[in-house]
Tab-separated table of C-alpha atoms and ligand atoms in Angstrom:
chain	number	residue	atom	x	y	z
A	1	MET	CA	-4.688	18.589	-14.890
A	2	ALA	CA	-2.880	16.960	-11.830
A	3	ILE	CA	0.900	16.575	-11.765
A	4	VAL	CA	2.186	13.479	-10.401
A	5	ARG	CA	5.792	12.798	-8.987
A	6	VAL	CA	6.772	9.480	-8.276
A	7	LEU	CA	9.232	10.560	-5.754
A	8	ASP	CA	11.633	7.922	-5.070
A	9	GLU	CA	12.006	7.382	-8.915
A	10	ASN	CA	12.146	11.000	-9.805
A	11	ARG	CA	9.336	10.477	-12.521
A	12	THR	CA	6.789	13.205	-13.316
A	13	LEU	CA	3.499	12.439	-15.001
A	14	ARG	CA	1.502	15.259	-16.814
A	15	GLU	CA	-0.836	13.158	-19.267
A	16	LYS	CA	-4.349	12.169	-18.180
A	17	GLU	CA	-4.164	8.502	-18.985
A	18	GLU	CA	-0.833	8.164	-17.709
A	19	ILE	CA	-1.840	9.626	-14.453
A	20	ALA	CA	-4.920	7.590	-14.202
A	21	ASP	CA	-3.280	4.499	-14.954
A	22	TYR	CA	-0.429	4.783	-12.439
A	23	LEU	CA	-2.579	6.274	-9.695
A	24	ALA	CA	-5.001	3.212	-10.068
A	25	SER	CA	-1.692	0.986	-9.832
A	26	ILE	CA	-1.371	2.557	-6.301
A	27	GLY	CA	-5.178	2.199	-5.475
A	28	ILE	CA	-5.916	5.995	-5.978
A	29	ALA	CA	-8.960	6.937	-8.517
A	30	TYR	CA	-8.185	9.830	-10.391
A	31	GLU	CA	-10.526	11.386	-13.087
A	32	ARG	CA	-11.149	15.012	-14.877
A	33	TRP	CA	-14.341	16.567	-14.769
A	34	ASP	CA	-15.785	19.499	-16.722
A	35	LEU	CA	-16.215	22.439	-14.581
A	36	PRO	CA	-19.462	24.307	-15.385
A	37	LYS	CA	-18.749	27.966	-16.825
A	38	GLY	CA	-19.895	31.219	-15.121
A	39	VAL	CA	-19.729	29.933	-11.565
A	40	ALA	CA	-19.128	33.130	-9.628
A	41	ASP	CA	-15.876	33.590	-7.546
A	42	ASP	CA	-17.936	34.248	-4.529
A	43	ALA	CA	-20.713	31.544	-5.007
A	44	SER	CA	-21.821	30.276	-1.769
A	45	SER	CA	-21.238	26.821	-0.532
A	46	GLU	CA	-25.408	26.354	-0.989
A	47	GLU	CA	-25.089	27.637	-4.550
A	48	ILE	CA	-21.954	25.440	-5.377
A	49	LEU	CA	-23.775	22.465	-4.030
A	50	ALA	CA	-26.645	23.185	-6.116
A	51	ILE	CA	-24.693	23.832	-9.221
A	52	TYR	CA	-22.708	20.524	-9.048
A	53	ARG	CA	-25.912	18.578	-7.779
A	54	GLU	CA	-25.758	16.029	-10.815
A	55	GLN	CA	-21.985	15.376	-10.248
A	56	ILE	CA	-22.760	14.878	-6.631
A	57	GLU	CA	-25.551	12.633	-7.104
A	58	THR	CA	-23.458	10.767	-9.614
A	59	LEU	CA	-20.673	10.264	-7.049
A	60	LYS	CA	-22.985	9.421	-4.116
A	61	GLN	CA	-24.551	6.641	-6.193
A	62	ARG	CA	-20.904	5.416	-7.179
A	63	GLY	CA	-19.389	5.313	-3.772
A	64	GLY	CA	-22.121	5.113	-1.335
A	65	TYR	CA	-21.557	8.481	0.005
A	66	VAL	CA	-24.377	10.047	1.818
A	67	THR	CA	-23.306	13.757	2.061
A	68	ALA	CA	-21.583	16.474	0.481
A	69	ASP	CA	-20.184	19.630	1.637
A	70	VAL	CA	-17.621	22.316	0.118
A	71	ILE	CA	-14.353	23.176	1.901
A	72	ASP	CA	-13.176	26.588	0.923
A	73	VAL	CA	-9.926	27.962	2.102
A	74	THR	CA	-8.095	31.047	1.229
A	75	PRO	CA	-4.982	32.946	3.173
A	76	GLU	CA	-7.866	34.647	5.048
A	77	THR	CA	-9.366	31.498	6.865
A	78	PRO	CA	-9.106	31.826	10.480
A	79	ASN	CA	-6.754	29.354	12.111
A	80	LEU	CA	-5.528	28.401	8.742
A	81	GLU	CA	-2.314	27.000	9.816
A	82	ALA	CA	-3.730	25.065	12.785
A	83	MET	CA	-6.098	23.539	10.527
A	84	LEU	CA	-3.589	22.564	7.825
A	85	ALA	CA	-1.234	21.453	10.372
A	86	LYS	CA	-4.062	18.599	11.172
A	87	PHE	CA	-3.593	17.101	7.657
A	88	SER	CA	0.247	17.678	6.883
A	89	ARG	CA	0.965	14.645	8.921
A	90	GLU	CA	0.781	11.169	7.875
A	91	HIS	CA	-2.467	9.879	8.647
A	92	TRP	CA	-5.496	7.453	7.267
A	93	HIS	CA	-9.262	7.628	7.935
A	94	ASP	CA	-11.814	5.045	8.414
A	95	GLU	CA	-13.572	6.036	5.133
A	96	ASP	CA	-12.947	7.377	1.590
A	97	GLU	CA	-11.219	10.708	1.053
A	98	VAL	CA	-12.950	12.111	-1.957
A	99	ARG	CA	-12.501	15.639	-3.292
A	100	PHE	CA	-13.585	17.190	-6.480
A	101	ILE	CA	-11.596	20.455	-6.782
A	102	ILE	CA	-13.093	23.388	-8.222
A	103	ARG	CA	-10.725	26.056	-7.478
A	104	GLY	CA	-6.888	26.436	-6.373
A	105	ARG	CA	-4.424	23.523	-6.050
A	106	GLY	CA	-3.188	21.213	-3.095
A	107	LEU	CA	-0.602	18.601	-2.759
A	108	PHE	CA	-1.572	14.957	-1.591
A	109	HIS	CA	1.232	12.702	-0.634
A	110	ILE	CA	0.438	8.967	-0.915
A	111	HIS	CA	2.478	6.335	0.990
A	112	PRO	CA	1.428	3.087	-0.672
A	113	ARG	CA	1.961	0.069	1.475
A	114	GLN	CA	3.536	-1.154	-1.925
A	115	GLY	CA	4.849	0.891	-4.491
A	116	ALA	CA	6.768	4.357	-4.394
A	117	LEU	CA	5.961	7.504	-2.435
A	118	THR	CA	3.921	9.569	-4.635
A	119	ALA	CA	2.861	13.580	-4.705
A	120	ILE	CA	-0.214	14.328	-6.478
A	121	GLU	CA	-0.740	18.061	-7.030
A	122	VAL	CA	-4.505	18.498	-7.934
A	123	GLU	CA	-6.170	21.408	-9.387
A	124	ALA	CA	-9.623	22.489	-10.685
A	125	GLY	CA	-11.347	19.825	-12.506
A	126	ASP	CA	-9.724	17.129	-10.814
A	127	LEU	CA	-11.879	14.286	-8.907
A	128	ILE	CA	-9.512	12.148	-6.638
A	129	ARG	CA	-10.305	9.122	-4.348
A	130	VAL	CA	-8.186	8.179	-1.497
A	131	PRO	CA	-9.481	4.714	-0.219
A	132	ARG	CA	-10.035	4.388	3.523
A	133	GLY	CA	-6.923	2.997	5.197
A	134	THR	CA	-4.334	4.971	2.761
A	135	TRP	CA	-1.536	6.194	4.447
A	136	HIS	CA	-1.503	9.791	3.000
A	137	TRP	CA	-0.898	13.540	3.907
A	138	PHE	CA	-1.862	16.752	2.585
A	139	ASP	CA	-0.606	20.462	2.009
A	140	LEU	CA	-1.847	23.429	0.321
A	141	CYS	CA	0.427	25.154	-2.309
A	142	GLY	CA	2.017	28.543	-1.681
A	143	ASP	CA	-0.993	30.721	-2.464
A	144	ARG	CA	-2.974	28.812	0.163
A	145	THR	CA	-6.106	28.545	-1.705
A	146	ILE	CA	-8.464	25.525	-2.372
A	147	ARG	CA	-12.288	24.957	-2.903
A	148	ALA	CA	-13.140	21.506	-3.176
A	149	ILE	CA	-16.697	19.487	-2.919
A	150	ARG	CA	-15.960	16.679	-0.445
A	151	LEU	CA	-18.131	13.535	-0.091
A	152	PHE	CA	-18.740	11.464	2.882
A	153	GLN	CA	-20.075	8.039	3.896
A	154	ASP	CA	-19.956	9.131	7.549
A	155	GLN	CA	-18.591	12.212	8.619
A	156	SER	CA	-17.437	10.850	11.965
A	157	GLY	CA	-15.090	8.359	9.835
A	158	TRP	CA	-13.231	11.087	8.832
A	159	THR	CA	-11.263	11.862	11.751
A	160	PRO	CA	-7.434	11.578	10.953
A	161	HIS	CA	-5.599	8.875	12.598
A	162	TYR	CA	-1.966	9.618	12.628
A	163	THR	CA	0.593	7.153	12.006
A	164	ASP	CA	3.340	9.098	13.627
A	165	SER	CA	6.008	7.725	11.208
A	166	GLY	CA	7.506	11.106	10.733
A	167	ILE	CA	7.911	10.249	6.998
A	168	ASP	CA	6.261	13.664	6.025
A	169	HIS	CA	9.074	15.370	7.403
A	170	ASN	CA	11.343	14.026	4.545
A	171	TYR	CA	9.295	15.414	1.816
A	172	GLN	CA	8.764	19.204	1.137
A	173	PRO	CA	5.397	20.553	0.170
A	174	VAL	CA	6.407	21.778	-3.276
A	175	CYS	CA	3.814	22.622	-5.961
A	176	LEU	CA	5.300	22.953	-9.707
A	177	GLY	CA	1.716	24.045	-11.137
A	178	PRO	CA	0.715	27.850	-11.702
A	179	SER	CA	-0.397	29.670	-8.689
A	180	TYR	CA	-4.190	30.514	-8.822
A	181	LEU	CA	-4.613	34.203	-8.836
A	182	PRO	CA	-8.123	35.622	-8.614
A	183	ALA	CA	-8.950	38.717	-10.523
A	184	ARG	CA	-9.630	40.548	-7.673
A	185	THR	CA	-6.229	39.995	-5.987
A	186	LYS	CA	-4.547	41.005	-9.292
A	187	ILE	CA	-6.454	44.209	-9.267
A	188	ARG	CA	-5.675	45.098	-5.589
A	189	SER	CA	-1.976	44.121	-6.089
B	201	FE2	FE1	-6.686	12.885	4.905
């Protein structure tokens, strides 16, 4: 379950209905979807897309999305910090940002035109849609791990446009939830 913090009001939401209702009020769609059991930790992107074919088709039909891919980030991802830096400054896109999280955690900050600045910490099973034009930024949690299915209307529309407001400097990317520790890491350590 996501953890939502309404930052300037010092409010934290942890219940599904409460989260979905509140996020809808600032234009963000949020749902919980079941994750299939028994998906290998090292499943390839192709395997993931095949396993989630039904869910992806449902989303495509709903939102007019035409393509899907899998983003897979770990601390070993090359140029990770440079990649993260592209999205950790306030920006917006010409198309929706749709993410279905299947592993790890991440932190969206949403800056509504009207309403309070809101942090949404997403985890596996969370489906989030940040509509085109929404001011937002994104960070990973401390474990630097996320795997998510992304849907696109047109990949070229997904280029970030920066607001250069600097507001993102005022909010630390602090995650509250448990870190995801894959079994392999535990055995190694
Ligand atoms: Fe974005």
